[in-house]
XYZ file of C-alpha atoms in Angstrom:
593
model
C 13.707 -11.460 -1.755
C 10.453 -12.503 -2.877
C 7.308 -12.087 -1.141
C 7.333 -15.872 -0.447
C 10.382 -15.605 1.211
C 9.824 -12.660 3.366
C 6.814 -14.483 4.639
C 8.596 -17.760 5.294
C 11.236 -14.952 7.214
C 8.833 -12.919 9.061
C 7.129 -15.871 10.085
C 10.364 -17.331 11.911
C 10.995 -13.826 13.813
C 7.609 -12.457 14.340
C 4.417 -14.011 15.661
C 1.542 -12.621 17.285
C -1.193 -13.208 20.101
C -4.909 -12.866 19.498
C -8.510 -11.671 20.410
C -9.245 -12.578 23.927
C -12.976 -12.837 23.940
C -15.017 -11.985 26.903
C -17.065 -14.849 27.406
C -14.009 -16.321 29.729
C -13.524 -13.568 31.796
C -16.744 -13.918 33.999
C -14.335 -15.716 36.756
C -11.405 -13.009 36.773
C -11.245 -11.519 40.393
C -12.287 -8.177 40.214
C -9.574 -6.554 42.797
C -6.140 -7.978 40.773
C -4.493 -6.326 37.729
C -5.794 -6.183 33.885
C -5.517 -9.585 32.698
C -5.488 -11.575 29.413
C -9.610 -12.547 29.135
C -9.625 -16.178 29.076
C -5.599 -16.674 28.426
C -3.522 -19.304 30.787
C -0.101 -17.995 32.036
C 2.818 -17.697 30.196
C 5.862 -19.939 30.084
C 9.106 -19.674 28.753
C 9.878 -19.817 25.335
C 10.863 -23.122 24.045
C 13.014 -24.193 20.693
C 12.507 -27.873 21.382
C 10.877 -29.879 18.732
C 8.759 -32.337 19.966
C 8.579 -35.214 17.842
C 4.929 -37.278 16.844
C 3.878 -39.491 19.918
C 4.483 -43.111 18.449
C 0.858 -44.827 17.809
C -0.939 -42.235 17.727
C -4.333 -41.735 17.244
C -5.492 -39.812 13.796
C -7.459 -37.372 15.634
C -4.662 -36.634 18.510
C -2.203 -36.600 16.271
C -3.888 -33.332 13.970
C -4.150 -31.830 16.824
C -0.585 -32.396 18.080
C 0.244 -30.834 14.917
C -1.959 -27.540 15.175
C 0.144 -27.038 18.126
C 3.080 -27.732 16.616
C 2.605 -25.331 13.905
C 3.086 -22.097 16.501
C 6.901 -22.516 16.101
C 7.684 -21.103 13.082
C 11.747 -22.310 13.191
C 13.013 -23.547 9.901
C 10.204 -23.229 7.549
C 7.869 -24.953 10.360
C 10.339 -28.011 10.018
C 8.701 -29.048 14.144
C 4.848 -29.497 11.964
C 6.780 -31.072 8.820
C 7.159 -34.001 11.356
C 3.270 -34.301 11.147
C 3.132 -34.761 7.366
C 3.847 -37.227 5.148
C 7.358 -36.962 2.673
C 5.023 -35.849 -0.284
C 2.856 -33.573 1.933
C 5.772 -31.863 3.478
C 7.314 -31.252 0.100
C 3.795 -29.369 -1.526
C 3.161 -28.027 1.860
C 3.279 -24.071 1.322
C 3.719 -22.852 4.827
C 3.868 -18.708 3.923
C 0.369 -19.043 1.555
C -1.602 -17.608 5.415
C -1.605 -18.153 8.726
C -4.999 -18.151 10.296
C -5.021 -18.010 14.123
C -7.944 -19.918 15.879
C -10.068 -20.787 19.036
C -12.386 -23.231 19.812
C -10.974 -25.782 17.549
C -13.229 -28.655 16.978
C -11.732 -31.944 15.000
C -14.694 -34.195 13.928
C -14.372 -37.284 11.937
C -15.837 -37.851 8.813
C -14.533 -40.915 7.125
C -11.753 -43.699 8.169
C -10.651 -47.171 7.304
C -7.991 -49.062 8.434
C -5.202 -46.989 6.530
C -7.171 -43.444 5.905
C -8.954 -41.184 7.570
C -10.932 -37.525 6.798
C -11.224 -35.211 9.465
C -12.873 -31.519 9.957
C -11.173 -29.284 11.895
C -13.906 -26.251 12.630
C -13.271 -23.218 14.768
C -13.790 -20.088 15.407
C -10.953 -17.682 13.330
C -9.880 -14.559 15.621
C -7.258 -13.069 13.544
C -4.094 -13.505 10.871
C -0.572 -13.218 10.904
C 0.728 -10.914 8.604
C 4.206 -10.028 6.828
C 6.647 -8.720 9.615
C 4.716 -10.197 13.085
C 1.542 -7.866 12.204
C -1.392 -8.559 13.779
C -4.977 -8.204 11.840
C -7.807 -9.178 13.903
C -10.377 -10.787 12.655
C -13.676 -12.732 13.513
C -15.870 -15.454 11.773
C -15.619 -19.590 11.163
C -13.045 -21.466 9.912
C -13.310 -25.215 8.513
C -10.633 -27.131 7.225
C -10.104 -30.534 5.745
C -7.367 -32.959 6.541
C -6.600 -36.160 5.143
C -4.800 -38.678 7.288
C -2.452 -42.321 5.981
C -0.877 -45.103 7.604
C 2.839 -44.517 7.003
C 5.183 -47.002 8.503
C 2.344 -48.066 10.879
C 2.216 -44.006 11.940
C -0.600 -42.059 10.681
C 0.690 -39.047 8.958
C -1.232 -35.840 7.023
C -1.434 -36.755 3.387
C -3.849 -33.777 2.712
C -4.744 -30.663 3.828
C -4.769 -26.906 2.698
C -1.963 -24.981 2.203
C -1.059 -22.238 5.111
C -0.594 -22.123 8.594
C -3.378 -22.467 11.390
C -2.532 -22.100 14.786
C -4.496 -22.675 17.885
C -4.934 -19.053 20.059
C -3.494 -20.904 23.495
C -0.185 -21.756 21.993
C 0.518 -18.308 21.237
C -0.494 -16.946 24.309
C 1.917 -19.155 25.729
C 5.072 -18.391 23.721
C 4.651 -15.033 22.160
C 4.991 -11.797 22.943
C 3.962 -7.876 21.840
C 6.811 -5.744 21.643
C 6.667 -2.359 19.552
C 8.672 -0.443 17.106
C 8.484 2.890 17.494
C 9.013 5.305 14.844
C 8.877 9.469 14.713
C 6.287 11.250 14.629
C 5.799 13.962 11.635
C 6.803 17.472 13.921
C 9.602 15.043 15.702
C 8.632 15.454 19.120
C 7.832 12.184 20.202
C 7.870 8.601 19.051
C 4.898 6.414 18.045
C 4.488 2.375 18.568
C 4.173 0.050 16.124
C 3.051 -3.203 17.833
C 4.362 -6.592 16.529
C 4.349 -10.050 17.983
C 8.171 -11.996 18.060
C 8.992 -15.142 18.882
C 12.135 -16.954 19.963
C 15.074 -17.032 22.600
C 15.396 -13.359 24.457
C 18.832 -13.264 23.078
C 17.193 -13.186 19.734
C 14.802 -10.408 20.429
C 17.243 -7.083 19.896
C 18.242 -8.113 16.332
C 14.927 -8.817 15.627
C 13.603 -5.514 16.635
C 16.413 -3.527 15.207
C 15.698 -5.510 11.847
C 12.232 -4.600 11.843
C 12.789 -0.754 12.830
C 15.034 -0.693 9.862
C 12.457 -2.453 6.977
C 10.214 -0.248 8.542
C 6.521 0.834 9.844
C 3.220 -0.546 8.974
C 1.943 0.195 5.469
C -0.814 2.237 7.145
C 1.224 3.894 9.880
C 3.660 4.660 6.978
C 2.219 8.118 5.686
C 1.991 9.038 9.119
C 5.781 8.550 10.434
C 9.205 9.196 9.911
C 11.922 6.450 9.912
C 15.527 7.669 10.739
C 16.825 4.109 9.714
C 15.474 4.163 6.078
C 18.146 2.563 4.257
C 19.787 1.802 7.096
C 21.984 -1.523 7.878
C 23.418 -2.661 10.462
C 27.170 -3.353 10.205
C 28.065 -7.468 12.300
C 26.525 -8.945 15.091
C 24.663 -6.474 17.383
C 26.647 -7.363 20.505
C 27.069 -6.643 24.675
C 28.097 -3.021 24.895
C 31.718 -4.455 25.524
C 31.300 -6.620 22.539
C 30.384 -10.086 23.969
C 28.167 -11.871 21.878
C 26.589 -14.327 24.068
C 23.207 -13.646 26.205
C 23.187 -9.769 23.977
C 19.924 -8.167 25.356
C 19.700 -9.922 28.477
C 20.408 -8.911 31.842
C 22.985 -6.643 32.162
C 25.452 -5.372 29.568
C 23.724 -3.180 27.423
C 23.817 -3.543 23.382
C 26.340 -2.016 20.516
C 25.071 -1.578 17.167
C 26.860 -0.406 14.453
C 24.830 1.545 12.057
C 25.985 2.277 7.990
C 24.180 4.588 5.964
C 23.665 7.564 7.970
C 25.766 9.893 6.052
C 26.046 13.367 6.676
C 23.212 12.845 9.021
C 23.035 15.775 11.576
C 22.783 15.575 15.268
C 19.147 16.230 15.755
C 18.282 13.519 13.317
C 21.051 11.298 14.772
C 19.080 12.360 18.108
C 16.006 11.007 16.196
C 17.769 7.648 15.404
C 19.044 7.029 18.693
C 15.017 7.693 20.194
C 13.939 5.352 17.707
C 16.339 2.795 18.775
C 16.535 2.910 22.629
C 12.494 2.897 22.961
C 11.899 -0.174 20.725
C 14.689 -2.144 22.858
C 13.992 -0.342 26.519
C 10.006 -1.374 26.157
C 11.158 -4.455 25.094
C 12.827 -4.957 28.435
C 16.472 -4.969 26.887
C 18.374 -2.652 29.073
C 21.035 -0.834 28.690
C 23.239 1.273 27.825
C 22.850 1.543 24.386
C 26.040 1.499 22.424
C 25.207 2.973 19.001
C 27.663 3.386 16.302
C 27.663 5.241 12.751
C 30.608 3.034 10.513
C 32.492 2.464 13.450
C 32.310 5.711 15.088
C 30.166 6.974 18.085
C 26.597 8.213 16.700
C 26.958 11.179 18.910
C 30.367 12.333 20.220
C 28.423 13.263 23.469
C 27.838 9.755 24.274
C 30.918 7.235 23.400
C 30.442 5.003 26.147
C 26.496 4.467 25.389
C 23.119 6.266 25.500
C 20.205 5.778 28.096
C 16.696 6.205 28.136
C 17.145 9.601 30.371
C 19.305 10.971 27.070
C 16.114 10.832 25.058
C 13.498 10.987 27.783
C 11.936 14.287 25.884
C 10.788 11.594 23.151
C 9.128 9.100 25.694
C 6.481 7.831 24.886
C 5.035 6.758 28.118
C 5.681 10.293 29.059
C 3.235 12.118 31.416
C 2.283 15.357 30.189
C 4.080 18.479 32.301
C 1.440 20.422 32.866
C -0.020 20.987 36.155
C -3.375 21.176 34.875
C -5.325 18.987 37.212
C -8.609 16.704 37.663
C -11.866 18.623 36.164
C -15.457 17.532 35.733
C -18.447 18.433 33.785
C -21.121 18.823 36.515
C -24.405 20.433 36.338
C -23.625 21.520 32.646
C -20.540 23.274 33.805
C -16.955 22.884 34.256
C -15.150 22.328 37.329
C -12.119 22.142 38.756
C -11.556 19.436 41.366
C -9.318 19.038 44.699
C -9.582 16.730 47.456
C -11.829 19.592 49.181
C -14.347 19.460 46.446
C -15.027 21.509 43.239
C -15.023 24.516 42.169
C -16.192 26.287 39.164
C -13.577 27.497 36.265
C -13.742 30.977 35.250
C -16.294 32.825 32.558
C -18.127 31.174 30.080
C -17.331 27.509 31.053
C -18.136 27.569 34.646
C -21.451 29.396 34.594
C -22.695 27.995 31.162
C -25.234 25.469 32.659
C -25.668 23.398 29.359
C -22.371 22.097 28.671
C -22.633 18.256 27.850
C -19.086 17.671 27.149
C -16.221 19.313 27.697
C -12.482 19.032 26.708
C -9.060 20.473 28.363
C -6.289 20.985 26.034
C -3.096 19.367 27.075
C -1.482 22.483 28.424
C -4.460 23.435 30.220
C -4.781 26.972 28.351
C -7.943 26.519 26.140
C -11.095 24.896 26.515
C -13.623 23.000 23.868
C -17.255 22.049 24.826
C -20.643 20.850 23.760
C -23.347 22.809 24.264
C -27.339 22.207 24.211
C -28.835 25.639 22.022
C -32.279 24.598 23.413
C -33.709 24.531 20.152
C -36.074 22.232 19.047
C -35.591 20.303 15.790
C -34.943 20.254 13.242
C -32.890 23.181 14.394
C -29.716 22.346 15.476
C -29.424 20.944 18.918
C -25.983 21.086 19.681
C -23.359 23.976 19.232
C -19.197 23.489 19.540
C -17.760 26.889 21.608
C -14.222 27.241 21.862
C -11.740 29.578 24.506
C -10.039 30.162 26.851
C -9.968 28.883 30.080
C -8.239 31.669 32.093
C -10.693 34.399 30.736
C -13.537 31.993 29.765
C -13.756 34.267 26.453
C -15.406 32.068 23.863
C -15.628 31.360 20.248
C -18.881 29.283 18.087
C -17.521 26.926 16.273
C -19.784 24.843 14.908
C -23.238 23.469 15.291
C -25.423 20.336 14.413
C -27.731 18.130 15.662
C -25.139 16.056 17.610
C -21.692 16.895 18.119
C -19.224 14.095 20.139
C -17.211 15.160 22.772
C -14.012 17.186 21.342
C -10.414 15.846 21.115
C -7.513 18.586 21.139
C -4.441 17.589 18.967
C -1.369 17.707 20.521
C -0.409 21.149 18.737
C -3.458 22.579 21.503
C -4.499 24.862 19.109
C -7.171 22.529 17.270
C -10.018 20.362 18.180
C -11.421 17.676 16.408
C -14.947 16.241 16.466
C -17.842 14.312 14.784
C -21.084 16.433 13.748
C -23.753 14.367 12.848
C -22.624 11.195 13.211
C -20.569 11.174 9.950
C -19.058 14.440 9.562
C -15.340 15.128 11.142
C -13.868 18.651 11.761
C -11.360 20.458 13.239
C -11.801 23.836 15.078
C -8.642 25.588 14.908
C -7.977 28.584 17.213
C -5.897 31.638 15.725
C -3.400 32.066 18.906
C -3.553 35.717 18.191
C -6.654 36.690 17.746
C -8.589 33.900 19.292
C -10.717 33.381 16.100
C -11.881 30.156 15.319
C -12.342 28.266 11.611
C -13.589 24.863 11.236
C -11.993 22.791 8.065
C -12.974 19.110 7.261
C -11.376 16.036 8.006
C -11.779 13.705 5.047
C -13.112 10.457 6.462
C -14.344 8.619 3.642
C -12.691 5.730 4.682
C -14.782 5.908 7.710
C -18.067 6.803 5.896
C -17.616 3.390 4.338
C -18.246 1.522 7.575
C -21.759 2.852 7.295
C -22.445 3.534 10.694
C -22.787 6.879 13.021
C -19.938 7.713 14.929
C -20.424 8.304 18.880
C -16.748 9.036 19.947
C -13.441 10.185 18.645
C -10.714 10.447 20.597
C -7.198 11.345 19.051
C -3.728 9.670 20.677
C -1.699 12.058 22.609
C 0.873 11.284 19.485
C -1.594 12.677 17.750
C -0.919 9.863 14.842
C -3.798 7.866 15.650
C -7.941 8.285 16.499
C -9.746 5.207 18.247
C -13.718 5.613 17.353
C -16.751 4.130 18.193
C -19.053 3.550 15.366
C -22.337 1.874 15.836
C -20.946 0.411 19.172
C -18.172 -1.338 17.379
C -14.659 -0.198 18.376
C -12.166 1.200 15.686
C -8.616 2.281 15.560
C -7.857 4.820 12.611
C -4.213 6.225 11.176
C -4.348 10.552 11.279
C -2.808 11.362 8.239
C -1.650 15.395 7.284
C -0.843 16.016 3.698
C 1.830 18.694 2.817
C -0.920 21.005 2.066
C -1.831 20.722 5.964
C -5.077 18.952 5.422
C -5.858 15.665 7.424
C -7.486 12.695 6.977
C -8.326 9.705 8.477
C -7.460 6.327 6.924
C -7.472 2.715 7.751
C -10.168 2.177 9.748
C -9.353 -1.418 11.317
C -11.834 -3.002 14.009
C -10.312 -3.596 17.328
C -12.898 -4.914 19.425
C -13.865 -8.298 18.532
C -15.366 -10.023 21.233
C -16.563 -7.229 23.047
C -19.706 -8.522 23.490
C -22.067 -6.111 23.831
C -21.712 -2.203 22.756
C -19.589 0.310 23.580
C -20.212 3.321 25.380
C -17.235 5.564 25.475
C -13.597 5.387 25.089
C -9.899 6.961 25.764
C -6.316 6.487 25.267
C -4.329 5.204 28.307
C -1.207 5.109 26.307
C -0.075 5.518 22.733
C -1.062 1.317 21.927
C -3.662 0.483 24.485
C -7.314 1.808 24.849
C -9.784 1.984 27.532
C -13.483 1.089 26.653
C -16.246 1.145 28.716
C -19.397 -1.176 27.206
C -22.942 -1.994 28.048
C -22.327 -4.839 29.981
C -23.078 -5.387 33.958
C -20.346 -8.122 34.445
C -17.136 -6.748 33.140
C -18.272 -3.179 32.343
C -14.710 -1.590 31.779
C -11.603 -3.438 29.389
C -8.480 -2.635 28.010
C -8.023 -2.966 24.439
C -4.559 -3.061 22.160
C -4.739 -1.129 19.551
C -4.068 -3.946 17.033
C -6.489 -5.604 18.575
C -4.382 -8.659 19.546
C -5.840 -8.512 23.480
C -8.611 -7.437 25.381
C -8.224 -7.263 28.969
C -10.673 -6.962 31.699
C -10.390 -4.202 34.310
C -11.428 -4.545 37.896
C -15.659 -4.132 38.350
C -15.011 -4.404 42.075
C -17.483 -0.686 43.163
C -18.972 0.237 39.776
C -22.375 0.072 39.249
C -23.222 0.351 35.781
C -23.345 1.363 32.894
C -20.637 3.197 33.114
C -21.298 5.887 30.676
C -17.820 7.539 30.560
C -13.894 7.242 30.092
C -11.057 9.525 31.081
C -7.798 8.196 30.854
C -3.982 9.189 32.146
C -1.208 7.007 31.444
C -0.860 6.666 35.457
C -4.878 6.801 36.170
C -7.942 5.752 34.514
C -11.222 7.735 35.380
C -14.532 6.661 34.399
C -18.348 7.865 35.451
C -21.149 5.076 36.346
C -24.774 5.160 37.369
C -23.939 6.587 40.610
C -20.527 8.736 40.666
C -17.082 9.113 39.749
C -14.229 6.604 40.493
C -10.518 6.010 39.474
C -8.188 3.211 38.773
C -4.602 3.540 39.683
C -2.162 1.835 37.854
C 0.460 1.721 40.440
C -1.620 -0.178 42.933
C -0.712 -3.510 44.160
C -2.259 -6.119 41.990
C -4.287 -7.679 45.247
C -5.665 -3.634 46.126
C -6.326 -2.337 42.918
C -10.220 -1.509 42.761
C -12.071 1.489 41.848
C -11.778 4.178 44.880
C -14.300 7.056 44.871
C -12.679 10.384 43.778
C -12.174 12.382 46.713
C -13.958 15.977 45.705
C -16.659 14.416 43.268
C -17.861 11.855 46.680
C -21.985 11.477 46.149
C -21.940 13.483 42.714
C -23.100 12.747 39.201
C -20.279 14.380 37.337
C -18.231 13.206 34.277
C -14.580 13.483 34.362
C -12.396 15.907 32.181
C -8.479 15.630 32.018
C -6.295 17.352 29.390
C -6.419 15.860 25.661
């Protein structure tokens, strides 16, 4: 197929949503649930094709078609009613599609039969092969020539592509991900597209896309069980109905060909693969899968469910009891309803600790601390240990050092010295020695900027950054030598507005940011930086000058103490509440990761 085609293909599956800036969030309340900044409210998905209003003006009538242009059926054959014969027939509708805001259509000539018009805007991001989403930021400006055809102006001229106005997609399209395996196989990671269409449509979709595969840049970082992979008919009801497949009740079948000799842990793999994309894509249940005919797993003939690979969630909380902690008078503490208390050796008595991180089993400890020198000595120093001894390792010292970031294998911590340079502190589990190796980041170097923050995904697959205030999302590549490195650095934050502070994971696609702003100080962004959501200010008094982030909880520190967000709130109580323990303290809060 070539490249043109798989466009013209992807187009008609997979769509996306864009950038919500902040300037239209100012009016959200500040007590309800995240919300779209600036979007309207979504209705259901349509496959009508509204035909050109009859005497129509030139002007209306381009903008009719930018509209119709979101629906992507048949080669864009609801736009094609827009265009003249000889237009529609040079029109190249897989050259781009450029997704817009703001869009402007001023005149610029017209007579009787003709008219030139300027459509300007503001460009927010692309759609790219397979529903990816690239976001983007700058103007756009586009000319269009209009003709009297059959007393009905139609577009004669105009560039070749697709643009698409930001409100119709935010009406009709939604984020779903794929989710592929991790390298060590212990969880799955999301790859976020946008699809379009009927919800019947949405599982072969999905299961299409799992099987061409991730991301080029998530692609060196992931396994894909269904490499190769096809799928055998119609994907069906579990009981082999083919109408409404995906919705409601019923569950799916797929049949799967080319597994082979495939053993059961990677069959395991497959079926982890398969059941996340469709169960976050709200297409229950259970999940018939097949292998030429035969049940993928003799264990499970009459379907899988999510509880059969629940190990592999990805939404997963992590199992360890390890608690709420703070960083409070240059020491760690451990917090309970009753108040604080310090940890154990080195990191409870320290006194100089500016940043501290738990890792996710709760058994080792990585802070920042100030060596009192003056410069150009170093001013900062990395110590590693353990927390149930408080014995303690060096690491590494600089003249900054960001607050660490354990990897999910808790035996190594990354951070940024300097601004530019990235490292990882491993700990020998033995001996308790620590060595700091490099993580190349020359693909981050290139963004010219110092780095404030690095946080790593609990996946471990991915590292959001702030670099110069700017918000990034990176892919964690390991070679087979066992080196990393951090590639594809991709701006997420457009429309932020003002600079960001500090930053965490809430789950494996979505990221919490706080920024120097007094009217919407905290937002959730997606990690392909398709939305930007604005979380409750009700009680925060900025700037709120750190982030600490569960997948159940979000934790940050303003001017004047700590507070948390819960996520299972009702959407009409959900505020920041004062964290019982830290009440009238300037503390910064630590969880595991």
């Amino acid at each position: 197929m070539s490249r043109t085609a798989r466009m013209r293909s992807a187009a008609t599956t997979a769509l996306l949503a864009v950038t919500l800036v902040l300037s239209g969030c100012a009016t959200l309340p500040d007590s309800s649930s995240p919300q779209a900044i600036g979007t309207v409210d979504r209705g259901p998905a349509t496959t009508e094709v509204a035909a050109p209003v009859p005497g129509r003006e030139p002007d209306l009538l381009l903008r009719d078609f930018l509209q119709a242009s979101t629906d992507a059926t048949n080669r864009h054959v609801a736009a094609r009613q827009f265009l003249t014969e000889t237009m529609s027939e040079r029109w190249d509708d897989a050259a781009s599609a450029t997704i817009v805001d703001k869009v402007d259509v001023l005149a610029e000539d017209r007579t009787a039969d003709r008219a030139t018009y300027v459509v300007r805007a503001n460009r927010v991001g692309y759609l790219e092969e397979g529903g990816l989403y690239r976001a983007d930021e700058g103007n756009f400006e586009a000319k269009f020539t209009l003709v009297r055809t059959d007393g009905e102006w139609r577009i004669d001229e105009m560039p070749p592509g697709v643009i698409m106005d930001r409100p119709r997609f935010l009406n009709s399209y939604q984020r779903r991900s794929l989710y592929f395996v991790e390298p060590s196989g212990h969880t799955v990671v999301p790859d976020p597209r946008w699809i379009s269409g009927t919800p019947e449509q949405a599982a072969a979709q999905l299961v299409g896309l799992l099987v061409e595969g991730p991301k080029p840049s998530l692609a060196p970082a992931v396994r894909n069980l269904l490499e190769g992979v096809t799928v055998l008919g119609a994907i069906t009801k579990a009981d082999g109905r083919t109408s409404q497949v995906g919705v409601g009740l019923g569950g799916v079948r797929i049949d799967l060909q080319g597994l082979g000799s495939m053993g059961k842990s990677e069959r395991e793999l497959v079926a982890a693969q398969i059941i996340w994309t469709l169960a976050n894509s709200e297409i229950s249940g259970p999940y018939v899968l097949l292998a030429d005919g035969q049940p993928l797993d003799e264990r499970f003939p009459n379907g899988w469910t999510t509880a059969d690979v629940a190990s592999m969630n990805p939404l997963a909380t992590t199992s360890a009891t390890v608690g709420l902690h703070a960083l409070l008078g240059g020491n760690l503490v451990s917090v309970a309803e009753t108040g604080v208390t310090p940890v154990g050796g080195y990191f409870g008595s320290a006194g100089d600790l500016k940043s501290v991180a738990l890792s996710r089993d709760g058994e080792l400890v990585a802070a920042v601390s100030d060596t009192g020198r003056l410069s150009p000595e170093p001013a900062a120093r990395l110590m590693v240990g353990s927390y149930s001894d408080g014995s303690v390792e060096p690491a590494v010292e600089g003249e900054s050092i960001t607050r660490p970031s354990w990897a999910p294998d808790d035996n190594s911590v990354w951070a940024v010295v300097n601004g530019t340079a990235v490292v990882r502190a491993v700990r020998q589990p033995g001996t308790g020695r620590v060595t700091v190796v490099g993580v190349e980041s020359g693909a981050i170097r290139t963004l010219g900027g110092r780095i404030t923050e690095l946080r790593l995904s609990r996946d471990g697959v991915r590292a959001a950054l702030i670099v110069d205030g700017r918000v990034y999302s990176a892919i964690v590549v390991q070679t087979p030598s066992g080196e990393f490195s951090l590639t594809n650095p991709r701006e997420i934050g457009f429309g932020l507005g003002s600079p960001a502070l500090s930053l965490d994971w809430s789950t494996a696609d979505t990221i919490v940011v706080s920024r120097a702003a007094s009217d919407i100080p905290v937002v959730q962004i997606a990690v392909d930086g398709s939305r930007m959501d604005a979380l409750p200010s009700r009680n925060l008094t900025p700037p709120v000058v750190a982030v600490e982030t569960s997948t159940t909880t979000e934790f940050v520190a303003d001017s004047r103490a700590v507070f948390q967000l819960n996520n299972s709130d009702p959407a009409g109580d959900r505020y920041w509440r004062e964290v019982p323990g830290l009440a009238g303290l300037t503390a910064i809060p630590v969880l595991p990761g």
